Coordinates of C-alpha atoms in Angstrom, one line a residue:
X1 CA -5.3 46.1 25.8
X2 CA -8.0 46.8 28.3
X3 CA -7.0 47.3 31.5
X4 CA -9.4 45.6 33.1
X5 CA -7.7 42.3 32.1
X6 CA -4.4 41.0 31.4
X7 CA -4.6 38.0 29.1
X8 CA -7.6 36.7 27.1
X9 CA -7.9 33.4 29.6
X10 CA -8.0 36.4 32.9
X11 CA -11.3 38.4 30.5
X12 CA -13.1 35.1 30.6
X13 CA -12.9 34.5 34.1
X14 CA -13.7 38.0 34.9
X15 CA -16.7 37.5 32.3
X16 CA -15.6 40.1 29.5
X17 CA -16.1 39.9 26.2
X18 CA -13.0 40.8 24.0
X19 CA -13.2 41.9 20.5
X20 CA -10.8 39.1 19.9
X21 CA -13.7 36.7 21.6
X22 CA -16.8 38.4 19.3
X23 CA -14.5 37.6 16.2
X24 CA -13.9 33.7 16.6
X25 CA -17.4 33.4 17.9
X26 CA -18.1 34.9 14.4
X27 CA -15.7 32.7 12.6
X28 CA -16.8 29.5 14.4
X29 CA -20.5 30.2 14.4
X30 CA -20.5 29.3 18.5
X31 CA -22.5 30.9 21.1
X32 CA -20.4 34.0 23.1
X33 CA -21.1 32.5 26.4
X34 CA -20.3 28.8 25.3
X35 CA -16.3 30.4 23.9
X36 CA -16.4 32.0 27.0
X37 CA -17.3 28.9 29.5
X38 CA -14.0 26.9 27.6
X39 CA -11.4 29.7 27.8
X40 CA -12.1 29.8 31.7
X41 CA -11.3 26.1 31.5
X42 CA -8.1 26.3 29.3
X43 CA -9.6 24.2 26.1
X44 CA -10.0 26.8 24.0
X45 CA -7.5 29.3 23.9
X46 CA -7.2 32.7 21.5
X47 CA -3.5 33.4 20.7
X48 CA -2.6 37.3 20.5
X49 CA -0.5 38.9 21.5
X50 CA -1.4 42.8 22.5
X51 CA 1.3 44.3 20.1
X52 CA 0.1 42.4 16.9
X53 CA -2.0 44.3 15.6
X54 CA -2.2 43.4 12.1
X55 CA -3.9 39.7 13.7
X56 CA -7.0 38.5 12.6
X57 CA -7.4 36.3 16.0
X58 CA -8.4 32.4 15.5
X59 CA -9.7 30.0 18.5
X60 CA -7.9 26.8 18.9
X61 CA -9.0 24.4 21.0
X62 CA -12.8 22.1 21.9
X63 CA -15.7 22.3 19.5
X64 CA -13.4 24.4 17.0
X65 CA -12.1 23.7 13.2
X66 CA -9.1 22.3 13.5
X67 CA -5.8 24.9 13.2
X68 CA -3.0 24.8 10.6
X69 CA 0.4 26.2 11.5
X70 CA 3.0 26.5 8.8
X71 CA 7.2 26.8 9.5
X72 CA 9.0 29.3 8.1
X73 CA 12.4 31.1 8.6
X74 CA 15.7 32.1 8.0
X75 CA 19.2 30.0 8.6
X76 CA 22.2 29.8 8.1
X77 CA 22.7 27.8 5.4
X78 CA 19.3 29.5 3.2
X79 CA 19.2 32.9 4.7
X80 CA 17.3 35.0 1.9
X81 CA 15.6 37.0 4.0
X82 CA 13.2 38.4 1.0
X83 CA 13.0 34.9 -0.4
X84 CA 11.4 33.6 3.1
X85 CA 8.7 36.8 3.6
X86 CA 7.5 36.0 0.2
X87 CA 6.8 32.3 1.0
X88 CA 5.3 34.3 4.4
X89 CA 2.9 36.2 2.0
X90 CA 1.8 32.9 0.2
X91 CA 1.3 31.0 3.5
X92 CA -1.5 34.0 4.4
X93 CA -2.6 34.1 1.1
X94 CA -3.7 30.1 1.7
X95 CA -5.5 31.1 5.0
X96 CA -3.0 29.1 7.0
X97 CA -3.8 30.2 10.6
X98 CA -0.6 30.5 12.1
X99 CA 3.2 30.8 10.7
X100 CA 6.4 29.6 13.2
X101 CA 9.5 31.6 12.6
X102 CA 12.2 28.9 13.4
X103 CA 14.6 31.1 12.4
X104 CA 18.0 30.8 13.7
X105 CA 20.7 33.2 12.1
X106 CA 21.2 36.6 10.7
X107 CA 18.3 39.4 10.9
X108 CA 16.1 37.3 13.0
X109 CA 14.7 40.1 15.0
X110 CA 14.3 42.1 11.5
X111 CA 12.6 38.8 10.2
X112 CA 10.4 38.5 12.9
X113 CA 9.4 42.5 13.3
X114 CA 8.2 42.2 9.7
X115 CA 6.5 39.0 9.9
X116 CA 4.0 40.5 12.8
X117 CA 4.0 43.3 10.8
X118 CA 2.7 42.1 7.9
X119 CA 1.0 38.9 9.5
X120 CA -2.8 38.5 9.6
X121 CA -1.9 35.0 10.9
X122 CA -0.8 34.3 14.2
X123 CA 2.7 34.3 14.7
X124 CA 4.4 31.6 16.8
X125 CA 8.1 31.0 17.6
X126 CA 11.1 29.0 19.0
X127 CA 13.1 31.8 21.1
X128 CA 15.7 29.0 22.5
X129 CA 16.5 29.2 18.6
X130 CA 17.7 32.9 18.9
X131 CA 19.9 32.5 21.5
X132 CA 22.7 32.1 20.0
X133 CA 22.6 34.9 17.2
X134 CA 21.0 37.2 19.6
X135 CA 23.8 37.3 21.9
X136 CA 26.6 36.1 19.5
X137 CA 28.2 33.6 21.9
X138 CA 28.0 29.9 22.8
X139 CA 25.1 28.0 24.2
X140 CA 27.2 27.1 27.0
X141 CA 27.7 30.6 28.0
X142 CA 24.4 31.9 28.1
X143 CA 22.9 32.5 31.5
X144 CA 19.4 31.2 33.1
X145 CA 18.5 35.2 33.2
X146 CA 19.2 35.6 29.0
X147 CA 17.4 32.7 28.4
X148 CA 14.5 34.9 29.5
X149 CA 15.1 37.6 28.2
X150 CA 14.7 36.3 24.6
X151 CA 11.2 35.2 25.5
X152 CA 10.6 39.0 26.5
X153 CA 12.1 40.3 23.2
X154 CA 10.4 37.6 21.2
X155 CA 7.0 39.1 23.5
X156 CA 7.9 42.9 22.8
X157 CA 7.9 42.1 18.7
X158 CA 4.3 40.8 19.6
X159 CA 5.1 37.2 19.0
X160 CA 1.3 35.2 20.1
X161 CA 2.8 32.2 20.9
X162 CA 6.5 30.3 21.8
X163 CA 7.4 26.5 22.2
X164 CA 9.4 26.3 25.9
X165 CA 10.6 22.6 26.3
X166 CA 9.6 23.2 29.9
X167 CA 9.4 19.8 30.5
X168 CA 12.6 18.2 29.6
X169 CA 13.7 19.1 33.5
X170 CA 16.4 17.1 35.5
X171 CA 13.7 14.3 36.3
X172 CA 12.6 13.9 32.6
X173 CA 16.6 13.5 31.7
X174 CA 16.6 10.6 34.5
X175 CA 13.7 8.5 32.4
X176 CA 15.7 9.3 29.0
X177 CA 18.6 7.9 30.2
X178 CA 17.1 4.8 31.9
X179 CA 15.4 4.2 28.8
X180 CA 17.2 3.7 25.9
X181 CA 16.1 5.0 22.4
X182 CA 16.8 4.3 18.8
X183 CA 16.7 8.1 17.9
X184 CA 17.4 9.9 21.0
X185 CA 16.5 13.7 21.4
X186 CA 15.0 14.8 17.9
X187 CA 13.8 18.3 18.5
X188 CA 15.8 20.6 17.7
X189 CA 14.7 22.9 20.7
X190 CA 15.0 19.9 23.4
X191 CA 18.4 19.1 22.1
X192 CA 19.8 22.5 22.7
X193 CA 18.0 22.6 26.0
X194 CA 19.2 19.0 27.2
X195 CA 22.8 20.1 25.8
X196 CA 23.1 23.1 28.0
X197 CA 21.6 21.1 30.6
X198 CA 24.5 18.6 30.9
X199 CA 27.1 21.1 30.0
X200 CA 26.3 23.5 33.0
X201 CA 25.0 20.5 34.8
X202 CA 21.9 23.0 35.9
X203 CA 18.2 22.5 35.8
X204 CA 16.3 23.4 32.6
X205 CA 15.9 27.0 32.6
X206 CA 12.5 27.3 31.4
X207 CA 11.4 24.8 33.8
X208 CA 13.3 26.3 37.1
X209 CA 12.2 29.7 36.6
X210 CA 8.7 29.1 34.7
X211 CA 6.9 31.5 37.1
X212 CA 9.0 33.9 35.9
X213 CA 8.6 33.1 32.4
X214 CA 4.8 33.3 33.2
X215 CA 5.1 36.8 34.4
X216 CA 6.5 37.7 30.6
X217 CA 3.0 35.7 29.0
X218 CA 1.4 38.2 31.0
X219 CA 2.9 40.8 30.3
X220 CA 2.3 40.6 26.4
X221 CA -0.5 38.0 26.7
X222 CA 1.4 35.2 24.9
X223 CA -0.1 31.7 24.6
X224 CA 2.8 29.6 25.8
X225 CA 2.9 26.1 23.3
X226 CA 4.9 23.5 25.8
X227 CA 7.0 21.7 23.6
X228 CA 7.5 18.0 23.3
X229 CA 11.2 17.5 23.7
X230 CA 11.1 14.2 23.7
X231 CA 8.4 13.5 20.7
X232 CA 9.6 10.5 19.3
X233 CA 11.8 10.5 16.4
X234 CA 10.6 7.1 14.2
X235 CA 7.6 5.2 15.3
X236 CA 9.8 2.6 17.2
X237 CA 10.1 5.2 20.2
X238 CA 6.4 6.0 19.7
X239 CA 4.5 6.0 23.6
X240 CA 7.8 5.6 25.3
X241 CA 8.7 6.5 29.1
X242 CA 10.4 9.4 28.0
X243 CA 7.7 10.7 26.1
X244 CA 4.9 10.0 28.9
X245 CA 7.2 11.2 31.5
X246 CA 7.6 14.5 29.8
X247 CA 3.8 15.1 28.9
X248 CA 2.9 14.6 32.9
X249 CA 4.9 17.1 33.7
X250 CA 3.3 19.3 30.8
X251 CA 0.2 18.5 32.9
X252 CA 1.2 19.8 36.1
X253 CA 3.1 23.1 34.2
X254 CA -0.4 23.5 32.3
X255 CA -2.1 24.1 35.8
X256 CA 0.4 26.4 37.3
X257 CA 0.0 28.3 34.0
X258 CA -3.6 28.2 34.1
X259 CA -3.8 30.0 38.1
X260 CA -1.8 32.8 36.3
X261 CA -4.4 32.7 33.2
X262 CA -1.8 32.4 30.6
X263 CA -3.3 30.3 27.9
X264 CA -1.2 27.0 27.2
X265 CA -1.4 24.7 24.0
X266 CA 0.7 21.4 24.7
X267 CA 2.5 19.9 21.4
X268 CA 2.7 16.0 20.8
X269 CA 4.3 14.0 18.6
X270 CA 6.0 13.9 16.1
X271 CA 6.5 9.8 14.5
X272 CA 4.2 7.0 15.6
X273 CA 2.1 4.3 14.1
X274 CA -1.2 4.7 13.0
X275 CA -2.9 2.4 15.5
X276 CA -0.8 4.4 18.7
X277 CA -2.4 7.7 17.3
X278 CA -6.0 7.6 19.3
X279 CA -4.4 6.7 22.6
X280 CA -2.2 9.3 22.5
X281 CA -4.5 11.7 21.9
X282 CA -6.7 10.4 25.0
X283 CA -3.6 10.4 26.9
X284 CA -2.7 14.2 26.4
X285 CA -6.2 15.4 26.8
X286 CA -6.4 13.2 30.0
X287 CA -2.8 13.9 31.5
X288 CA -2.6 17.7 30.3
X289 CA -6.3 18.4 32.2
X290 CA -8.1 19.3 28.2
X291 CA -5.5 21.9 26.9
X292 CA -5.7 22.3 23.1
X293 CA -3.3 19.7 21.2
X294 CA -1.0 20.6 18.5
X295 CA 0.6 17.9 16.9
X296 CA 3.4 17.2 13.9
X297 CA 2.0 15.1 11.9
X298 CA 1.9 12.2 13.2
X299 CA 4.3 10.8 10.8
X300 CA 3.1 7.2 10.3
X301 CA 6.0 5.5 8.5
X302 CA 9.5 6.7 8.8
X303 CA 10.4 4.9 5.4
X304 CA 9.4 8.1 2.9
X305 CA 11.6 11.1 2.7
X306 CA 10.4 13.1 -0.1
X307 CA 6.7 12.5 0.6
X308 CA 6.2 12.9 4.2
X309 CA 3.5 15.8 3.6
X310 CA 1.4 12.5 3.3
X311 CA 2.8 10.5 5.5
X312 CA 2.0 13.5 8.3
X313 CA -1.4 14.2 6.6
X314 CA -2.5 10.5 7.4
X315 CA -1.5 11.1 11.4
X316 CA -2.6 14.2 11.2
X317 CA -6.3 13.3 9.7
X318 CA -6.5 10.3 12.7
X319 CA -5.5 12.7 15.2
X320 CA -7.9 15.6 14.6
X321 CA -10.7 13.6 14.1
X322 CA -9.5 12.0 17.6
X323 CA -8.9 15.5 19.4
X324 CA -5.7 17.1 17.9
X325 CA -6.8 20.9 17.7
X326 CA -4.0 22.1 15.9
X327 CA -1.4 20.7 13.3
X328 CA 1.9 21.6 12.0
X329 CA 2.5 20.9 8.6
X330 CA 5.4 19.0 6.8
X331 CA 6.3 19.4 3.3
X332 CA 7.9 16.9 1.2
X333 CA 11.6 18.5 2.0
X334 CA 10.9 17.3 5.7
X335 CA 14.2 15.5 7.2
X336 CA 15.9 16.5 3.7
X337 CA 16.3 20.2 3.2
X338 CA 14.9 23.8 3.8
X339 CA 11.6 23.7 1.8
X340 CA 11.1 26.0 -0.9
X341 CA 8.1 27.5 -1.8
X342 CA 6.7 24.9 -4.0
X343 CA 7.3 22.3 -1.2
X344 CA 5.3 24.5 0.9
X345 CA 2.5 24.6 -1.3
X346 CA 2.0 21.5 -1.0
X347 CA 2.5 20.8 2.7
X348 CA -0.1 23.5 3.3
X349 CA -2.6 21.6 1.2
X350 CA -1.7 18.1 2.6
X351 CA -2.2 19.1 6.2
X352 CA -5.4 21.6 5.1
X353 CA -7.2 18.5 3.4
X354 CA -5.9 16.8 6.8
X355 CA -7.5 18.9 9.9
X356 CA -10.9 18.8 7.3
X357 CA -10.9 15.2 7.0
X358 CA -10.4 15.4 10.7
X359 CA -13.0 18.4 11.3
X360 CA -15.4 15.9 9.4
X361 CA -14.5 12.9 11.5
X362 CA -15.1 15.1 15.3
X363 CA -18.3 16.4 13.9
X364 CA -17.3 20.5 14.1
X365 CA -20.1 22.3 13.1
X366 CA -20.9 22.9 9.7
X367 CA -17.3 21.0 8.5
X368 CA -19.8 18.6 6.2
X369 CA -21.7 21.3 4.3
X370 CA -18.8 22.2 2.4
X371 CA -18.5 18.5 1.2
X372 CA -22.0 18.2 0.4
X373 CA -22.0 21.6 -1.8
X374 CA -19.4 19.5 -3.9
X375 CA -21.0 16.7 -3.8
X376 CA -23.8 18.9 -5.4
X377 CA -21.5 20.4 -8.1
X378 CA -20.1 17.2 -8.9
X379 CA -23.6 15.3 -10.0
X380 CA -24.5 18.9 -12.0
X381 CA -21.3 19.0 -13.7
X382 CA -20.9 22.7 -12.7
X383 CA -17.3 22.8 -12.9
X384 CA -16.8 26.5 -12.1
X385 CA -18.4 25.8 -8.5
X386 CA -15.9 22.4 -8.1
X387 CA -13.3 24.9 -8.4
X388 CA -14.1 27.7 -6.2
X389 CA -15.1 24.9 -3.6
X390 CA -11.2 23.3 -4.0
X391 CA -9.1 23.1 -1.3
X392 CA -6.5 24.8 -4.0
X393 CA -8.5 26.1 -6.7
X394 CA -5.3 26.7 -8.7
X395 CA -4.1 23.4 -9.6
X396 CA -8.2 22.3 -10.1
X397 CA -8.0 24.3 -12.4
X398 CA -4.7 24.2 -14.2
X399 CA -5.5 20.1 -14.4
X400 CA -8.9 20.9 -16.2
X401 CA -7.5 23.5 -18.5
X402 CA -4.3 20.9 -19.6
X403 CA -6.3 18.2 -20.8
X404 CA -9.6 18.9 -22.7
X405 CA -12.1 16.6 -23.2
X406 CA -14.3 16.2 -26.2
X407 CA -17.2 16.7 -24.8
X408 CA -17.5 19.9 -22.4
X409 CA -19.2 18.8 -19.2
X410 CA -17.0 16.1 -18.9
X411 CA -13.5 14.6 -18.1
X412 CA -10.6 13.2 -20.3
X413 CA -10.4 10.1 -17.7
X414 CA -14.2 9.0 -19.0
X415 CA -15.9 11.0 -21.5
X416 CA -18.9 10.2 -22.5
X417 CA -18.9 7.1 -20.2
X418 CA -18.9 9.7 -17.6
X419 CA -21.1 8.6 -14.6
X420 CA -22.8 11.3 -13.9
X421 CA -23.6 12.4 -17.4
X422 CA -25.2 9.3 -17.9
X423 CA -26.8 9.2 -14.4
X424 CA -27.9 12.7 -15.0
X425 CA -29.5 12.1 -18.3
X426 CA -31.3 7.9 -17.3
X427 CA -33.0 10.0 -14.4
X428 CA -34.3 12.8 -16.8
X429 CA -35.4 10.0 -19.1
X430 CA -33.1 11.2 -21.7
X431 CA -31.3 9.2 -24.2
X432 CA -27.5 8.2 -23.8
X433 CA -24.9 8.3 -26.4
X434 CA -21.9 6.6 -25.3
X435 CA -20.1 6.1 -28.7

């Protein structure tokens, strides 16, 4: 890293331009000086870490096309290391822009080394989830001190950014318990945090020594994600005190962040109901001063284990196109098992057609065009540009190639009744032949 700066947030406000900066400018087709302007502010941030260097860096934040993470990882009860880097290699291969390692047992350090090694994605993780493993003793035991020194292992491996439930301090835990919940604590994170809490009867960790946990983003320039503990778990705890009460004091841990120029995204929920979804989003935009939004989901129904890719990819296509700048995917194993590779496949293409349908509804730049190029395709009946223009070109075309029709330049579902055939050939003056 240049020594002139320390973090990509500390370049802008001294008016650099990073190579990191040139490449999203490139991606995003946006003016230098206008990426520059919003990383000063904290709405756009660029997650890297200075020992990735396999990255190819992506922008997150205002103006930008909305972000995909994907979940990954090795635990205890599916801990196939090879079987996990493999899914790692079809995640890239998909373009997702960032994989999570919530790994939790086993090799996770040799996980994680060869994820950023391989990774052109940006690599996020969850190091409350390697405490245990990583010093092979009960949560109770741990100190304040080794809770920080995961974060600076996770930082040396060149992790870009971590989820710190900062926010669940001993105030936040005074509004949960006042206010009584149908599911409780559902991230896993928050509940290990909260559980230590009440054990040791201390303050959060994270949250009483978050300067010092600053001085680590520094150090490796790591974009700290400030988790939502208490997310709500169905949509009947959806907008709760608990949940407002934590995201306020995301808001004030945001600014502290921002006067040491460590970039911050701010994660959201989680379950809620699809006419709760714009108001949040104006909430954490308004409380949390503009940071970038990263959201799960939002599930909108809790009634559909086995599909809940699509129950998250109708949240998450409200909440982009109301703000959300970044979304976490959920497969159809969500709340039921580890997904496997096919599971992921198809969150990853739920929550891709999701931040598009969102990009289109915020009016990013340029997010229309690719729509209208089908839109072109279709009414020629150029099939080979529908499929390079799919958002997974592989099963276009596997549907296409498993049911023939009779006639070439159109479908099994209509034939020669095929509207745009017929369109195609009344506007040319041509005759029809629909028997």
């Amino acid at each position: 890293m240049n020594k002139k700066y320390t973090t990509q947030m500390n370049a802008a406000k001294k008016g650099i331009i990073t190579n990191e900066m040139l490449e999203v400018a490139r991606k995003e087709n946006i003016n230098i000086d206008e990426l520059i302007e919003k990383m000063k502010r904290g709405v756009i941030v660029i997650p890297c870490n200075k020992n990735h260097a396999s990255i190819s860096p992506e922008g997150i934040g205002s103006g930008l096309r909305t972000k995909i993470n994907v979940n990954l990882g090795i635990s205890k009860d599916s801990s196939d290391f090879e079987k996990e880097i493999r899914k790692v290699k079809k995640a890239i291969e998909m373009e997702a822009e960032a994989i999570m390692d919530l790994s939790s047992f086993g090799k996770t350090r040799e996980f994680r080394k060869e994820l950023v090694d391989i990774s052109s994605a940006m690599i996020g993780t969850v190091p409350i989830y390697d405490l245990v493993g990583y010093y092979d003793k009960d949560l109770k035991d741990i100190t304040a001190k080794e809770f920080l020194n995961v974060v600076e292992e996770h930082g040396k491996n060149g992790v870009d950014f971590i989820t710190i439930h900062a926010g669940l301090n001993k105030e936040t835990i005074k509004v949960f318990k006042r206010n009584k919940r149908l599911n409780n604590i559902v991230s896993r994170g928050g509940s290990l945090t909260y559980l230590w809490m009440q054990i040791n009867n201390k303050e959060n960790p994270y949250y009483e020594y978050f300067d010092e946990l600053l001085d680590i983003c520094v150090k490796y320039d790591i974009t700290l994600s400030l988790g939502d503990a208490c997310r709500p778990g169905s949509v009947n705890d959806a907008t709760d005190a608990s949940q407002i009460k934590e995201l306020m004091v995301l808001g004030e841990l945001t600014l502290r962040a921002w006067e040491k120029d460590v970039q911050v995204i701010v994660e959201g929920p989680g379950h809620m109901a699809i006419d709760e979804i714009e108001s949040n989003m104006l909430l954490e935009k308004k409380l949390c001063h503009g940071a970038p939004f990263y959201v799960l989901g939002p599930i909108v129904t809790d009634v559909a284990p086995g599909y809940d890719h699509i129950t998250s990819a109708i949240g998450g296509a409200i909440a982009a196109s109301k703000g959300a700048d970044f979304l976490c995917y959920v497969t159809p194993a969500e709340h039921l098992r580890l997904p496997n590779e096919e599971d992921m496949i198809e969150g990853i293409i739920a929550v891709k057609i999701a931040a598009h349908a969102g990009d289109i509804g915020k009016k990013i730049k340029n997010a229309k065009e690719w729509d209208y190029k089908m839109s072109v395709a279709r009414q020629n009946l150029d099939w080979e540009t529908m499929f390079s223009l799919s958002i997974y070109e592989e099963k276009a075309r596997r549907y296409r190639k498993e049911s023939k029709p009779e006639i070439e330049d159109t479908c099994t579902m209509c034939g020669k009744m095929c509207s745009m055939r017929n369109m195609n050939k009344i506007m040319k003056g041509e005759e029809v032949d629909i028997l």
